PDB file of C-alpha atoms in Angstrom:
ATOM      1  CA  MET A   1      76.998  -3.538  51.501  1.00 42.00           C
ATOM      2  CA  THR A   2      78.084  -3.589  47.856  1.00 45.00           C
ATOM      3  CA  GLU A   3      76.577  -1.650  44.966  1.00 46.00           C
ATOM      4  CA  LEU A   4      75.076  -4.919  43.690  1.00 44.00           C
ATOM      5  CA  ASP A   5      73.298  -5.482  47.020  1.00 45.00           C
ATOM      6  CA  ASP A   6      71.850  -1.976  46.798  1.00 45.00           C
ATOM      7  CA  LEU A   7      70.469  -2.702  43.311  1.00 45.00           C
ATOM      8  CA  GLU A   8      68.829  -5.909  44.516  1.00 52.00           C
ATOM      9  CA  ASP A   9      67.225  -4.094  47.472  1.00 59.00           C
ATOM     10  CA  ASN A  10      65.831  -1.394  45.182  1.00 57.00           C
ATOM     11  CA  PRO A  11      64.633  -3.106  42.010  1.00 84.00           C
ATOM     12  CA  GLY A  12      63.352  -0.974  39.199  1.00 90.00           C
ATOM     13  CA  PRO A  13      60.708  -1.366  36.541  1.00 94.00           C
ATOM     14  CA  GLU A  14      60.987  -4.241  34.098  1.00 94.00           C
ATOM     15  CA  GLY A  15      59.850  -4.053  30.503  1.00 95.00           C
ATOM     16  CA  GLN A  16      59.149  -1.081  28.291  1.00 97.00           C
ATOM     17  CA  LEU A  17      57.685   2.200  29.510  1.00 97.00           C
ATOM     18  CA  THR A  18      54.289   2.132  27.809  1.00 98.00           C
ATOM     19  CA  LEU A  19      52.225   4.785  29.568  1.00 97.00           C
ATOM     20  CA  LYS A  20      53.167   7.788  31.693  1.00 97.00           C
ATOM     21  CA  LEU A  21      50.627  10.102  33.315  1.00 97.00           C
ATOM     22  CA  VAL A  22      49.914  12.197  36.402  1.00 97.00           C
ATOM     23  CA  ALA A  23      47.249  11.182  38.932  1.00 96.00           C
ATOM     24  CA  THR A  24      44.850  14.131  39.186  1.00 95.00           C
ATOM     25  CA  PRO A  25      41.952  15.071  41.485  1.00 94.00           C
ATOM     26  CA  GLN A  26      39.473  13.903  38.820  1.00 92.00           C
ATOM     27  CA  ASP A  27      40.916  10.368  39.244  1.00 92.00           C
ATOM     28  CA  THR A  28      39.864  10.066  42.906  1.00 90.00           C
ATOM     29  CA  ASN A  29      37.116   8.070  44.532  1.00 87.00           C
ATOM     30  CA  LEU A  30      34.497   9.675  46.799  1.00 87.00           C
ATOM     31  CA  HIS A  31      36.995   9.734  49.698  1.00 83.00           C
ATOM     32  CA  GLY A  32      39.579  11.706  47.710  1.00 82.00           C
ATOM     33  CA  ASP A  33      41.968   8.798  47.145  1.00 86.00           C
ATOM     34  CA  ILE A  34      43.231   7.501  43.805  1.00 93.00           C
ATOM     35  CA  SER A  35      41.183   4.324  43.447  1.00 92.00           C
ATOM     36  CA  ALA A  36      42.440   0.862  42.616  1.00 93.00           C
ATOM     37  CA  GLY A  37      39.931   0.820  39.759  1.00 94.00           C
ATOM     38  CA  TRP A  38      41.626   3.806  38.139  1.00 96.00           C
ATOM     39  CA  VAL A  39      45.025   2.102  38.460  1.00 97.00           C
ATOM     40  CA  VAL A  40      43.690  -1.132  36.933  1.00 97.00           C
ATOM     41  CA  SER A  41      42.078   0.834  34.094  1.00 97.00           C
ATOM     42  CA  GLN A  42      45.424   2.457  33.270  1.00 98.00           C
ATOM     43  CA  MET A  43      47.117  -0.964  33.404  1.00 98.00           C
ATOM     44  CA  GLU A  44      44.623  -2.356  30.915  1.00 98.00           C
ATOM     45  CA  LEU A  45      45.152   0.636  28.624  1.00 98.00           C
ATOM     46  CA  ALA A  46      48.922   0.031  28.701  1.00 98.00           C
ATOM     47  CA  ALA A  47      48.393  -3.692  28.017  1.00 98.00           C
ATOM     48  CA  GLU A  48      46.152  -2.816  25.048  1.00 97.00           C
ATOM     49  CA  LEU A  49      48.730  -0.385  23.660  1.00 97.00           C
ATOM     50  CA  ALA A  50      51.543  -2.939  23.912  1.00 98.00           C
ATOM     51  CA  ALA A  51      49.420  -5.806  22.564  1.00 98.00           C
ATOM     52  CA  ALA A  52      48.130  -3.759  19.619  1.00 97.00           C
ATOM     53  CA  ARG A  53      51.724  -3.023  18.554  1.00 96.00           C
ATOM     54  CA  LEU A  54      52.550  -6.738  18.696  1.00 95.00           C
ATOM     55  CA  ALA A  55      49.301  -7.800  17.000  1.00 97.00           C
ATOM     56  CA  HIS A  56      49.446  -5.025  14.383  1.00 96.00           C
ATOM     57  CA  GLY A  57      45.866  -4.117  15.191  1.00 96.00           C
ATOM     58  CA  ARG A  58      42.907  -4.526  17.468  1.00 96.00           C
ATOM     59  CA  THR A  59      43.143  -6.587  20.674  1.00 97.00           C
ATOM     60  CA  ALA A  60      41.027  -7.405  23.712  1.00 97.00           C
ATOM     61  CA  THR A  61      41.735  -8.402  27.293  1.00 97.00           C
ATOM     62  CA  VAL A  62      40.603 -11.948  28.079  1.00 97.00           C
ATOM     63  CA  ALA A  63      42.192 -12.489  31.498  1.00 97.00           C
ATOM     64  CA  THR A  64      44.181 -10.859  34.266  1.00 96.00           C
ATOM     65  CA  SER A  65      45.912 -12.324  37.285  1.00 92.00           C
ATOM     66  CA  GLY A  66      45.242 -11.258  40.851  1.00 85.00           C
ATOM     67  CA  MET A  67      47.221  -8.327  42.137  1.00 93.00           C
ATOM     68  CA  ASP A  68      48.324  -6.825  45.418  1.00 94.00           C
ATOM     69  CA  PHE A  69      48.697  -3.106  45.978  1.00 95.00           C
ATOM     70  CA  LEU A  70      51.980  -2.317  47.692  1.00 94.00           C
ATOM     71  CA  CYS A  71      51.639   1.457  48.186  1.00 92.00           C
ATOM     72  CA  PRO A  72      49.016   4.148  47.609  1.00 92.00           C
ATOM     73  CA  VAL A  73      48.954   6.499  44.643  1.00 94.00           C
ATOM     74  CA  ARG A  74      48.593  10.116  45.741  1.00 93.00           C
ATOM     75  CA  ILE A  75      47.237  13.018  43.718  1.00 95.00           C
ATOM     76  CA  GLY A  76      50.122  14.511  41.786  1.00 95.00           C
ATOM     77  CA  SER A  77      52.094  11.260  41.552  1.00 95.00           C
ATOM     78  CA  LEU A  78      53.813  10.592  38.247  1.00 96.00           C
ATOM     79  CA  VAL A  79      52.494   7.150  37.275  1.00 97.00           C
ATOM     80  CA  GLN A  80      54.641   5.003  34.995  1.00 97.00           C
ATOM     81  CA  ILE A  81      53.315   1.763  33.549  1.00 98.00           C
ATOM     82  CA  HIS A  82      55.728  -0.748  32.072  1.00 98.00           C
ATOM     83  CA  THR A  83      54.822  -3.759  29.942  1.00 98.00           C
ATOM     84  CA  GLU A  84      56.803  -6.858  29.069  1.00 98.00           C
ATOM     85  CA  LEU A  85      55.812  -9.621  26.670  1.00 97.00           C
ATOM     86  CA  LEU A  86      56.068 -12.963  28.491  1.00 97.00           C
ATOM     87  CA  GLU A  87      54.752 -15.352  25.835  1.00 96.00           C
ATOM     88  CA  THR A  88      52.653 -15.622  22.705  1.00 96.00           C
ATOM     89  CA  GLY A  89      50.249 -18.234  21.436  1.00 95.00           C
ATOM     90  CA  ASN A  90      48.501 -18.542  18.101  1.00 96.00           C
ATOM     91  CA  SER A  91      46.259 -15.536  18.768  1.00 97.00           C
ATOM     92  CA  SER A  92      47.120 -14.566  22.349  1.00 97.00           C
ATOM     93  CA  MET A  93      49.808 -12.649  24.180  1.00 97.00           C
ATOM     94  CA  ARG A  94      50.615 -12.701  27.884  1.00 98.00           C
ATOM     95  CA  LEU A  95      52.103  -9.473  29.186  1.00 98.00           C
ATOM     96  CA  ASN A  96      53.391  -8.494  32.591  1.00 98.00           C
ATOM     97  CA  VAL A  97      52.228  -4.997  33.525  1.00 98.00           C
ATOM     98  CA  GLU A  98      53.922  -3.073  36.356  1.00 97.00           C
ATOM     99  CA  VAL A  99      52.864   0.246  37.901  1.00 98.00           C
ATOM    100  CA  TRP A 100      55.507   2.507  39.455  1.00 97.00           C
ATOM    101  CA  ILE A 101      55.109   6.013  40.859  1.00 96.00           C
ATOM    102  CA  LEU A 102      57.195   9.032  41.661  1.00 95.00           C
ATOM    103  CA  PRO A 103      55.281  10.664  44.561  1.00 94.00           C
ATOM    104  CA  PRO A 104      54.530  14.383  44.213  1.00 92.00           C
ATOM    105  CA  ASN A 105      56.854  15.554  47.015  1.00 89.00           C
ATOM    106  CA  GLU A 106      59.718  13.121  46.339  1.00 90.00           C
ATOM    107  CA  LYS A 107      63.011  15.016  46.247  1.00 90.00           C
ATOM    108  CA  ASP A 108      64.939  12.231  44.459  1.00 90.00           C
ATOM    109  CA  PRO A 109      63.674  12.102  40.824  1.00 84.00           C
ATOM    110  CA  ASN A 110      64.935   8.501  40.552  1.00 86.00           C
ATOM    111  CA  ALA A 111      63.028   7.229  43.608  1.00 90.00           C
ATOM    112  CA  LEU A 112      60.295   5.131  42.043  1.00 94.00           C
ATOM    113  CA  TYR A 113      57.923   3.063  44.178  1.00 95.00           C
ATOM    114  CA  LYS A 114      56.180  -0.054  42.920  1.00 96.00           C
ATOM    115  CA  VAL A 115      52.409   0.064  43.264  1.00 96.00           C
ATOM    116  CA  THR A 116      51.344  -3.262  41.737  1.00 97.00           C
ATOM    117  CA  GLU A 117      51.801  -5.698  38.865  1.00 97.00           C
ATOM    118  CA  ALA A 118      49.641  -8.204  37.039  1.00 97.00           C
ATOM    119  CA  SER A 119      49.675 -10.534  34.084  1.00 97.00           C
ATOM    120  CA  PHE A 120      47.281  -9.631  31.247  1.00 98.00           C
ATOM    121  CA  VAL A 121      46.259 -12.074  28.529  1.00 98.00           C
ATOM    122  CA  MET A 122      45.295 -10.300  25.331  1.00 98.00           C
ATOM    123  CA  VAL A 123      43.991 -11.707  22.041  1.00 98.00           C
ATOM    124  CA  ALA A 124      44.262 -10.310  18.538  1.00 97.00           C
ATOM    125  CA  LEU A 125      40.937  -9.412  16.905  1.00 97.00           C
ATOM    126  CA  ASP A 126      39.934  -8.826  13.296  1.00 95.00           C
ATOM    127  CA  GLU A 127      37.844  -5.877  12.100  1.00 94.00           C
ATOM    128  CA  LYS A 128      34.633  -7.740  13.037  1.00 95.00           C
ATOM    129  CA  GLY A 129      35.809  -8.429  16.592  1.00 94.00           C
ATOM    130  CA  ARG A 130      36.597 -12.117  16.031  1.00 96.00           C
ATOM    131  CA  ILE A 131      39.787 -13.731  17.319  1.00 96.00           C
ATOM    132  CA  ARG A 132      42.503 -13.880  14.665  1.00 97.00           C
ATOM    133  CA  THR A 133      46.006 -15.275  14.334  1.00 96.00           C
ATOM    134  CA  LEU A 134      48.921 -13.076  15.380  1.00 95.00           C
ATOM    135  CA  PRO A 135      51.245 -11.904  12.605  1.00 91.00           C
ATOM    136  CA  GLY A 136      53.950 -14.489  11.993  1.00 83.00           C
ATOM    137  CA  GLN A 137      51.994 -17.273  13.742  1.00 74.00           C
ATOM    138  CA  GLY A 138      50.011 -18.590  10.785  1.00 61.00           C
TER     139      GLY A 138
END
């Protein structure tokens, strides 16, 4: 096996690191697991952060794609959320959002595991909450 084959077998995050946090006991569901809802909430926060930078202001989520969860998030995992702009419209942006974790007992600090990814469609809003044109689009 070549070094290139190894890279293809172990892909890494794509896009820009937008949010980095630790999963804590307060983030669990009633069974003590980190819930999918918490993960999705963090993904939306990362999408909002990235979209607001691109829109130079307020944004809102208008759509997300379906997602599959590939591995669980354990308490103490370092959660890294990456965003990548895929396309823009007149007032909208489509971003890919990926969630990767470094489990709490992982000995290799470079061993990241992909949890999920989704596409988020965000729109730029004005100060009254109405859809507005993105900078440079009008």
